[in-house]
Short mmCIF file of C-alpha atoms and ligand atoms in Angstrom, two decimals:
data_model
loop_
_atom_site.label_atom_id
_atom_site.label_comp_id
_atom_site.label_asym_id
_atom_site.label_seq_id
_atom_site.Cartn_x
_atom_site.Cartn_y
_atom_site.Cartn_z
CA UNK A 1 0.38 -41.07 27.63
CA UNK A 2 -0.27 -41.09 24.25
CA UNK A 3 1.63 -39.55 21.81
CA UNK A 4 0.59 -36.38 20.33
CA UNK A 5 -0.72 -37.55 16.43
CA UNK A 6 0.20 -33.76 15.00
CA UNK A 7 1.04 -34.12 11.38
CA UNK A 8 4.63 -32.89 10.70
CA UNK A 9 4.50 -29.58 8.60
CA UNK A 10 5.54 -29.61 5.11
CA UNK A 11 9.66 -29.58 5.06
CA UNK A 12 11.35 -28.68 1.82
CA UNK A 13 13.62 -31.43 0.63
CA UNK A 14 17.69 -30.04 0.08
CA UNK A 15 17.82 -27.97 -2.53
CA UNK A 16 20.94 -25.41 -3.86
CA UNK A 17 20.48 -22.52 -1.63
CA UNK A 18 19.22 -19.27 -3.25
CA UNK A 19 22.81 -17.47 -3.66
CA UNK A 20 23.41 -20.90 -5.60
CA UNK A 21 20.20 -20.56 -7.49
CA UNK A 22 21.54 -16.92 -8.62
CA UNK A 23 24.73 -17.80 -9.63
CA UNK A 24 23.52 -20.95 -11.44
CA UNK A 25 20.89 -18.74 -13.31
CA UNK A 26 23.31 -15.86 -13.84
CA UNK A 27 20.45 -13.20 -11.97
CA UNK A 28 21.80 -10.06 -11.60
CA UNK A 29 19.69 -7.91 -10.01
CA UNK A 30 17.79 -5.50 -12.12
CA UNK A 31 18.28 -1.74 -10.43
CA UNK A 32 15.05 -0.71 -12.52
CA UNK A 33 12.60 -3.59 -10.97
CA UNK A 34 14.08 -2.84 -7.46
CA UNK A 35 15.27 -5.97 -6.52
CA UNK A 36 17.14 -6.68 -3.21
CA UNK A 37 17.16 -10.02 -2.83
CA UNK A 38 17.16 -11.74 1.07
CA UNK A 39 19.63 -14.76 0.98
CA UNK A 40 19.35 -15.12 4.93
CA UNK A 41 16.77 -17.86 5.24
CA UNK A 42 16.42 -17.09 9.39
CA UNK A 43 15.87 -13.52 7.78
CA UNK A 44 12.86 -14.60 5.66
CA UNK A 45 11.30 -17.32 8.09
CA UNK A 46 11.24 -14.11 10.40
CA UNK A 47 9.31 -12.16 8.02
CA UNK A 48 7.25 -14.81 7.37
CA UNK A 49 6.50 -15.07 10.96
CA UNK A 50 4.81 -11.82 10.66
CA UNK A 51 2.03 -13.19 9.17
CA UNK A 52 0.86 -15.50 11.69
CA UNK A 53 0.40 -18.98 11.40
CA UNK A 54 0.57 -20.11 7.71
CA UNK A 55 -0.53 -23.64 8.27
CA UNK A 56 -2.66 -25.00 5.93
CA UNK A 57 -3.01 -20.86 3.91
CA UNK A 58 -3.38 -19.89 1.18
CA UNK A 59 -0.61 -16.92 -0.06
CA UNK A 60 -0.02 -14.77 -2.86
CA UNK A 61 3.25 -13.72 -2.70
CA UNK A 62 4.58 -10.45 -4.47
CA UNK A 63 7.85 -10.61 -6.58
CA UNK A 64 9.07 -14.09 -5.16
CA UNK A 65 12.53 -13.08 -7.41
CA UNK A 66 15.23 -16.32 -6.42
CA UNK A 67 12.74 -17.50 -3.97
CA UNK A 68 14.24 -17.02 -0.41
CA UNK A 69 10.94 -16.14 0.92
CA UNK A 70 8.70 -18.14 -1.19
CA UNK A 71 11.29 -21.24 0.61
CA UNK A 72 10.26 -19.83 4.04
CA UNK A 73 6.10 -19.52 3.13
CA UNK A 74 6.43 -22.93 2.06
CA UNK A 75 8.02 -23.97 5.11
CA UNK A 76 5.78 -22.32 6.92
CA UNK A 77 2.79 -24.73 5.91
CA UNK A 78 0.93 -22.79 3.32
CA UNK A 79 -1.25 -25.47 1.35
CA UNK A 80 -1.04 -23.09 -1.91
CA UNK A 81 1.06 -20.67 -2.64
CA UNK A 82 0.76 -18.26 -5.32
CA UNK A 83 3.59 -16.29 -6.57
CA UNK A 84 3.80 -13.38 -8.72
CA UNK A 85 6.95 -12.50 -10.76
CA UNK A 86 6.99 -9.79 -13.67
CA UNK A 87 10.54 -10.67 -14.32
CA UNK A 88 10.74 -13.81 -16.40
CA UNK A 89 14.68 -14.56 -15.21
CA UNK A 90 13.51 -16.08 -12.07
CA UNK A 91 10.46 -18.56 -13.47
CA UNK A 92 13.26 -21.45 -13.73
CA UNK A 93 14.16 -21.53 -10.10
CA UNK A 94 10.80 -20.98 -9.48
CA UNK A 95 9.56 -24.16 -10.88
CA UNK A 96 12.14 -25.77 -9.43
CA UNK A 97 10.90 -24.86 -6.16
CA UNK A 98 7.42 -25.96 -7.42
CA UNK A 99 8.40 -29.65 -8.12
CA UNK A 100 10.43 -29.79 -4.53
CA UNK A 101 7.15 -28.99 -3.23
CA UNK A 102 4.37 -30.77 -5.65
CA UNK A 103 0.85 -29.34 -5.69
CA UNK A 104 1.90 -26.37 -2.89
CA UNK A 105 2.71 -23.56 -5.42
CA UNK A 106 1.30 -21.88 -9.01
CA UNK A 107 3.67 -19.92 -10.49
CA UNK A 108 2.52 -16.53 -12.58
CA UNK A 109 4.62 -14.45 -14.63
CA UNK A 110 2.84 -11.12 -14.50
CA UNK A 111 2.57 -7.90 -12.84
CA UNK A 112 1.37 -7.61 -9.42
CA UNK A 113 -0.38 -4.00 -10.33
CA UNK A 114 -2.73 -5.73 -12.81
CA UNK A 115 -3.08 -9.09 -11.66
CA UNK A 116 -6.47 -10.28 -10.98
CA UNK A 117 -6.47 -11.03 -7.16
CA UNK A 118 -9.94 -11.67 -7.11
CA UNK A 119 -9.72 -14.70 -9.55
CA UNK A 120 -6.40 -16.31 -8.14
CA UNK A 121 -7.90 -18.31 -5.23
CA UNK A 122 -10.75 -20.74 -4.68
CA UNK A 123 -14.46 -18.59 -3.68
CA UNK A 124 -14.91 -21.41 -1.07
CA UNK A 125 -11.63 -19.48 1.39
CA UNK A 126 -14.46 -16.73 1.51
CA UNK A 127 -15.37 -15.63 4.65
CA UNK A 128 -17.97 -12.68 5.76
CA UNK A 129 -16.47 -9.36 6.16
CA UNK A 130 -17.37 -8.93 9.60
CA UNK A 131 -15.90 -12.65 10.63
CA UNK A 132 -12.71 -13.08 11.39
CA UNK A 133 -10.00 -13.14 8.31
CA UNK A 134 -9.66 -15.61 6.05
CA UNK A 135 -6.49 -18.19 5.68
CA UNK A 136 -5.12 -15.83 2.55
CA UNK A 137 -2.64 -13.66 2.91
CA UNK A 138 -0.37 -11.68 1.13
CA UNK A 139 3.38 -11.19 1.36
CA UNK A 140 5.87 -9.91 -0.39
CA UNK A 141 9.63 -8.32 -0.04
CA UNK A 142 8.14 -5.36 -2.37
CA UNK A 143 9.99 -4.16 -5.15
CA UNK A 144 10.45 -0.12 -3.64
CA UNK A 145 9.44 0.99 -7.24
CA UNK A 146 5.98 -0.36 -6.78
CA UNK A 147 5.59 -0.40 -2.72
CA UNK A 148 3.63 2.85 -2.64
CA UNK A 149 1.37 2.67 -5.74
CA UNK A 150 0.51 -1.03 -4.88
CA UNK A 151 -0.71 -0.03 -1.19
CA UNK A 152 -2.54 2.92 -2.26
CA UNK A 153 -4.45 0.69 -4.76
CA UNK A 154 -5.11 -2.36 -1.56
CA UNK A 155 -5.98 0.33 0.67
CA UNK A 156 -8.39 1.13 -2.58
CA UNK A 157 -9.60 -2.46 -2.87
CA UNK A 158 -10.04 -2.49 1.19
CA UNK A 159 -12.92 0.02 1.04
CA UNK A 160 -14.46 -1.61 -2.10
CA UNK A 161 -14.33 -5.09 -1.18
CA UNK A 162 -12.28 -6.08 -4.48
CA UNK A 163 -9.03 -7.21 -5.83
CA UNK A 164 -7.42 -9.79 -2.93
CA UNK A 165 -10.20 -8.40 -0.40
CA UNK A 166 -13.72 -10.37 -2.27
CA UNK A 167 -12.37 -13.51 0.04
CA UNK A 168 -12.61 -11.18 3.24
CA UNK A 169 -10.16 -9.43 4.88
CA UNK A 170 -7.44 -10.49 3.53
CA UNK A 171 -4.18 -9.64 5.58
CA UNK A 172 -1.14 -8.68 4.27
CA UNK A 173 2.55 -8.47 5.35
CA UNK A 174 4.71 -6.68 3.48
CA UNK A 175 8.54 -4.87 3.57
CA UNK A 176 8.66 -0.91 2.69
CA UNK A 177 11.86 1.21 2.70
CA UNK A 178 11.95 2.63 6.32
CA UNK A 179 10.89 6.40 5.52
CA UNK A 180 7.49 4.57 3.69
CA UNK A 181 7.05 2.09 6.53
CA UNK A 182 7.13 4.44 9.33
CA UNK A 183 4.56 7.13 7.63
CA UNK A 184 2.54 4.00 7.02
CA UNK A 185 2.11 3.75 10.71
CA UNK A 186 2.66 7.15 12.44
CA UNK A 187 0.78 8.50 14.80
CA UNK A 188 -1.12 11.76 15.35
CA UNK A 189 1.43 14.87 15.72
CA UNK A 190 4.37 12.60 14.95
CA UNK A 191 6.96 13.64 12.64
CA UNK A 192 6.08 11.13 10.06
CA UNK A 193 2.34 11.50 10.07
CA UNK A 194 1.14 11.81 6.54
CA UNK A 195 -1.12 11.13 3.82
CA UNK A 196 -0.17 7.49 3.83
CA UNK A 197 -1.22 7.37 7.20
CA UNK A 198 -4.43 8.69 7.43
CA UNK A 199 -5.68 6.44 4.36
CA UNK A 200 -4.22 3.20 5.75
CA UNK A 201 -5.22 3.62 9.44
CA UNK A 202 -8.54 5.08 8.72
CA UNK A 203 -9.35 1.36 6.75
CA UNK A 204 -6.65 -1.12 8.39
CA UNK A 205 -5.12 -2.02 11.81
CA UNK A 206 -1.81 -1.31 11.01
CA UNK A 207 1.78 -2.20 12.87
CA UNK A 208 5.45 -1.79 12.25
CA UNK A 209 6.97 -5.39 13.02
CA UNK A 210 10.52 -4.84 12.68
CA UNK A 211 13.36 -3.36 10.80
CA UNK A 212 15.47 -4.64 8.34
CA UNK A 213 19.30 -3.11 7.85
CA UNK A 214 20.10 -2.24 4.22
CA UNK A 215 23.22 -4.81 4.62
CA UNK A 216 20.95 -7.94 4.54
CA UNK A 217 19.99 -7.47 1.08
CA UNK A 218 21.73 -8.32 -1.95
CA UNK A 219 22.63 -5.51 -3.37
CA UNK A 220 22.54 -3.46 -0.84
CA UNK A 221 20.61 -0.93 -0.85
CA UNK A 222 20.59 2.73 0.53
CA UNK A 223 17.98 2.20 3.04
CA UNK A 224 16.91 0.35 5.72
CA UNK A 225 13.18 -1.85 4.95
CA UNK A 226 10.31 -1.99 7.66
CA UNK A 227 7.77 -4.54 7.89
CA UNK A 228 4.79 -3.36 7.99
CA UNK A 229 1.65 -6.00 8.63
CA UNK A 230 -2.10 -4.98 7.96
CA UNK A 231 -5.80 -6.22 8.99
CA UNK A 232 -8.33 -5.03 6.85
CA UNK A 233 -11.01 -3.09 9.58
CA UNK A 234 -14.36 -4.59 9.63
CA UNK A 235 -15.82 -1.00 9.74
CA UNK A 236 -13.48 1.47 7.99
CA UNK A 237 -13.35 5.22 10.57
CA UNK A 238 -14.32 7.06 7.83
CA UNK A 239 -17.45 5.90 5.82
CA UNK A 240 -17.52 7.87 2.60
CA UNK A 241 -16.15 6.54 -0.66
CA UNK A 242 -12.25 6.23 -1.02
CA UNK A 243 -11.82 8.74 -3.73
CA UNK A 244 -14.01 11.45 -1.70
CA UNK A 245 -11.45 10.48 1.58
CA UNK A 246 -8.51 10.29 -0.83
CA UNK A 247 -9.23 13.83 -1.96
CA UNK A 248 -9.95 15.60 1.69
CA UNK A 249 -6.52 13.79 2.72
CA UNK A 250 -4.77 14.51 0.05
CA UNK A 251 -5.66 18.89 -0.09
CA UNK A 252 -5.45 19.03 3.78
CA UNK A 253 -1.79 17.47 3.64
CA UNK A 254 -0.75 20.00 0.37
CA UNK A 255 0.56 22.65 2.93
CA UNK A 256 1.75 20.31 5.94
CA UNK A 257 3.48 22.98 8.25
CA UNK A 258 0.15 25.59 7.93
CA UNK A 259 -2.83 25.54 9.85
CA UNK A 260 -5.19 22.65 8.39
CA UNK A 261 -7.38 25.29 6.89
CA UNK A 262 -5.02 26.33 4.27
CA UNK A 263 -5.45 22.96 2.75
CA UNK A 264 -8.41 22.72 2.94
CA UNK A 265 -8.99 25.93 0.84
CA UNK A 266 -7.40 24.50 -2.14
CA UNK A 267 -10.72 21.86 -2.22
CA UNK A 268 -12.89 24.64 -3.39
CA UNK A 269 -12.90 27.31 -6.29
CA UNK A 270 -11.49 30.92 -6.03
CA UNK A 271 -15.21 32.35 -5.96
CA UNK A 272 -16.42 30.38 -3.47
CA UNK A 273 -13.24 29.27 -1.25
CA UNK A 274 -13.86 31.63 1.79
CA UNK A 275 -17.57 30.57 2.55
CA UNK A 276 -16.93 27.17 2.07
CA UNK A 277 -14.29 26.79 3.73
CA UNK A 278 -15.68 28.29 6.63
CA UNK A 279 -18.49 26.25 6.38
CA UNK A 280 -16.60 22.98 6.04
CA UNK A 281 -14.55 23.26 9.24
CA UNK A 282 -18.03 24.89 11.47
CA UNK A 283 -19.46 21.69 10.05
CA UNK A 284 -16.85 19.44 11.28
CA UNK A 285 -16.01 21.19 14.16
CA UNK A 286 -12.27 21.12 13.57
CA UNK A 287 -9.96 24.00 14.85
CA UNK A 288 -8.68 25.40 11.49
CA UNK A 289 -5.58 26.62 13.43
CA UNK A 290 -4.73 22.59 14.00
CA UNK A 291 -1.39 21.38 11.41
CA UNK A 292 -2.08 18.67 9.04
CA UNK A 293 -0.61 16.38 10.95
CA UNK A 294 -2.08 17.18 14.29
CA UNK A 295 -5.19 15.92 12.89
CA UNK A 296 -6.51 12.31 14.18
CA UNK A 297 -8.99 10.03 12.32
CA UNK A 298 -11.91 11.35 13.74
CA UNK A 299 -11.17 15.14 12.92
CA UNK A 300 -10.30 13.32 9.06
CA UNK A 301 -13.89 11.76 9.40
CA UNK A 302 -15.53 15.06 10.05
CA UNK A 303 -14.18 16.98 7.47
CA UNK A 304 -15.01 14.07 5.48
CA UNK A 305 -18.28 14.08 6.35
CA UNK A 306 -18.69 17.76 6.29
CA UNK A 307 -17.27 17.91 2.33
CA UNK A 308 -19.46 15.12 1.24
CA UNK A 309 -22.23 17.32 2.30
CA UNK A 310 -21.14 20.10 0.96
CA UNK A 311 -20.83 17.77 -2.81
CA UNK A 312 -24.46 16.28 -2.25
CA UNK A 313 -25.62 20.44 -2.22
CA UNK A 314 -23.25 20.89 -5.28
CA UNK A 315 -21.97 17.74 -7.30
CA UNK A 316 -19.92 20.30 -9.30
CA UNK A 317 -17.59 20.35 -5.91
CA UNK A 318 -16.21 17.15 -5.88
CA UNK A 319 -14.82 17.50 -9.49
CA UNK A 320 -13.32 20.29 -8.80
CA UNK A 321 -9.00 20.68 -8.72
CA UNK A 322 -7.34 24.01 -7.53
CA UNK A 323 -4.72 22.75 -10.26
CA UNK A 324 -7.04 23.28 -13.04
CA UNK A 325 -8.00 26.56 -12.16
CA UNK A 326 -4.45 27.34 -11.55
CA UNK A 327 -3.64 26.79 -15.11
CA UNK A 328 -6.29 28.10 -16.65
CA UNK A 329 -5.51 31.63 -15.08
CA UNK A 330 -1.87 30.95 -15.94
CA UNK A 331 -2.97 30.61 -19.60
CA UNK A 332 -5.13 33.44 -19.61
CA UNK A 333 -2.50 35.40 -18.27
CA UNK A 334 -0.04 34.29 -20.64
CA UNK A 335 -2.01 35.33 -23.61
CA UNK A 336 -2.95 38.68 -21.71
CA UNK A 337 0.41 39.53 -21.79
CA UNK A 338 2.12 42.15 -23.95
CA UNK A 339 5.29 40.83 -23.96
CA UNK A 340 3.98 37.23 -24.10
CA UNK A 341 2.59 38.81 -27.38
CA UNK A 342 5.22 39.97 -28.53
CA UNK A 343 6.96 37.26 -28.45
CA UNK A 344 4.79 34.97 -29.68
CA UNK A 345 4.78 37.16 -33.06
N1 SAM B 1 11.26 -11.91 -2.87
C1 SAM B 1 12.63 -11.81 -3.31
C2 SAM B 1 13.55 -11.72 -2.11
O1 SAM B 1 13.03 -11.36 -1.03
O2 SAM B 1 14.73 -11.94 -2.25
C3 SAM B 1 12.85 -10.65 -4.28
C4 SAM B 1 12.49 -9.31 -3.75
S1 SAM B 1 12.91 -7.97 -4.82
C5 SAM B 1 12.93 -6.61 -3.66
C6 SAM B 1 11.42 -7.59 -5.68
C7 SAM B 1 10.95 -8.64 -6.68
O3 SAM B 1 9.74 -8.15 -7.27
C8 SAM B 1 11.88 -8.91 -7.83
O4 SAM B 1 11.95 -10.29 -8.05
C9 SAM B 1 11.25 -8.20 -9.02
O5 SAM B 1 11.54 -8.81 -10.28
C10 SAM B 1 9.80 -8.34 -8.68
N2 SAM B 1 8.93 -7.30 -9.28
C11 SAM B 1 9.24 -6.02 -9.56
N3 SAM B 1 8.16 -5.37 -10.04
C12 SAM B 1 7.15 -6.28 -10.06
C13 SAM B 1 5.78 -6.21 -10.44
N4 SAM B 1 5.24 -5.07 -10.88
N5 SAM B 1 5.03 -7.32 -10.34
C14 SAM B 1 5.57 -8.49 -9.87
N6 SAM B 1 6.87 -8.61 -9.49
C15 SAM B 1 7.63 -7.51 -9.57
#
């Protein structure tokens, strides 16, 4: 029989392993960009598993730090990796990675929360939206400082089509602390169920792969880390615009133990807050004695649905915050005050 003509994947050559690479650069880790740095190759191959197969990919890799991971992507097979490091310590190992691996990896020093996604990779590794992904994905050991703020703006660039997401759906594996992780994927009427949740399960197929103890990282740090992997939907649950979803979500979760409606209150001025309240929840047909987070998707779409009708009657609505009101009366109050007066003199 003939022998199989598969063409060996791309091996690094032996390099100084990355607790080498940290003491021969002198990187301490820097408590302020969150880095806990993986030294357990096995560790990061196993993460990088997570992504599926990486043969022949294209990657953008988040905060690549002393390059344990970025070691394992390359292993992996990815054709062109491209890494992202705001801390300008680690760009020496870094390119020495790069010439143990020639052509395979671009090396940026920049922050991930304004890099331009869109313009790091070829248009040609575009593929429709409703076709399957394409070979780019994104992976990172996430600094915990930016983990949250990062999502929120993917999720963001998920229901607009932009950033890392104008190639397709773009999936992305990526580590949280545990507490972030597991809101990130909890389930209706679970303890964790959240904000977080609704907003990245109403746009993404989204799974908890496995945990990592604190003690693998170096430092250590207080937590565990969960990794979390994601698939852009190919037609979101709720179909209004983010922000307009991103507001419902976030009033309905401001009183999480109450009934839903209480939440839901806070979306509409004092003079008009019992009516349209009312109105909202007939509209969506959601029991306003339901908890936040006994709420699924489809109750979320509803009241979605219902309050961008609600805006289309009255614009005004959706620019409206309880917060603002709040302070206004506060500051009316104040200078009502006799004593405030008083003082003030
Ligand atoms: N990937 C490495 C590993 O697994 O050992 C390091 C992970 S460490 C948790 C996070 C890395 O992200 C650090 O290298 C840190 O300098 C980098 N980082 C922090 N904030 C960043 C940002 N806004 N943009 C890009 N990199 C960032």
């Amino acid at each position: 029989m003939a022998a199989s003509r598969k063409l060996p994947l791309f091996r690094l050559p032996p390099l100084p392993t990355v607790g080498e690479l940290i003491k021969l650069y002198n990187l301490r880790a820097e408590k302020q960009l969150s880095q806990n740095f993986l030294l357990d190759l096995k560790l990061t191959d196993k993460i990088v598993r997570q992504a599926g197969s990486l043969r022949d990919a294209y990657v953008c890799e988040v905060g690549p730090g002393p390059g344990g991971l970025t070691r394992s992507i390359l292993n992996a097979g990815a054709a062109d990796l491209l890494v992202v490091e705001k801390d300008t310590r680690f760009i020496p190992g870094l390119k020495l990675l790069s010439e143990a691996a020639p052509g395979k990896l671009r090396i940026v020093h920049g922050d991930i929360l304004t890099y331009r996604t869109d313009r790091g990779f070829p248009q040609s590794i575009s593929k429709p939206w409703e076709g399957d992904p394409p070979n780019l994905h994104i992976i990172g050991n996430l600094p915990f400082s930016v983990s949250t703020p990062l999502i929120i703006k993917w999720l963001e660039n998920i229901a607009n089509r932009t950033g890392p997401f104008v190639y397709g759906r773009t999936r992305l594996t990526l580590t949280f602390q545990e507490e972030v992780a597991e809101r990130l994927t909890a389930s209706t009427s679970s303890r964790q169920r959240s904000r977080l949740s609704v907003m990245a399960q109403y746009l993404c197929t989204v799974r908890s792969r496995f945990t990592i103890p604190g003690r693998a990282f170096v430092p250590k740090p207080k937590v565990d880390v969960g990794v979390v992997h994601f698939t852009p939907l190919v037609q979101p649950q709720i179909e209004q615009p983010f922000k307009m979803v991103e507001k419902v979500v976030k009033n309905v979760f401001q009183f999480r133990r109450k009934h839903c409606y209480r939440g839901v209150e806070m979306l509409f001025p004092e003079a008009c807050r019992v009516d349209l309240t009312q109105e909202m929840l007939q509209r969506a047909d959601v029991d306003p004695t339901l908890r936040p987070t006994e709420l699924t998707i489809p109750h979320f779409r509803a009241l979605v649905d219902a309050y961008a009708h609600l805006c289309a009657t009255d614009p005004s609505l959706f620019h409206y915050d309880f917060r603002d009101e709040l302070r206004a009366k506060h500051v009316s109050r104040k200078t009502d005050s006799p004593a405030d007066t008083f003082m003030d003199t």
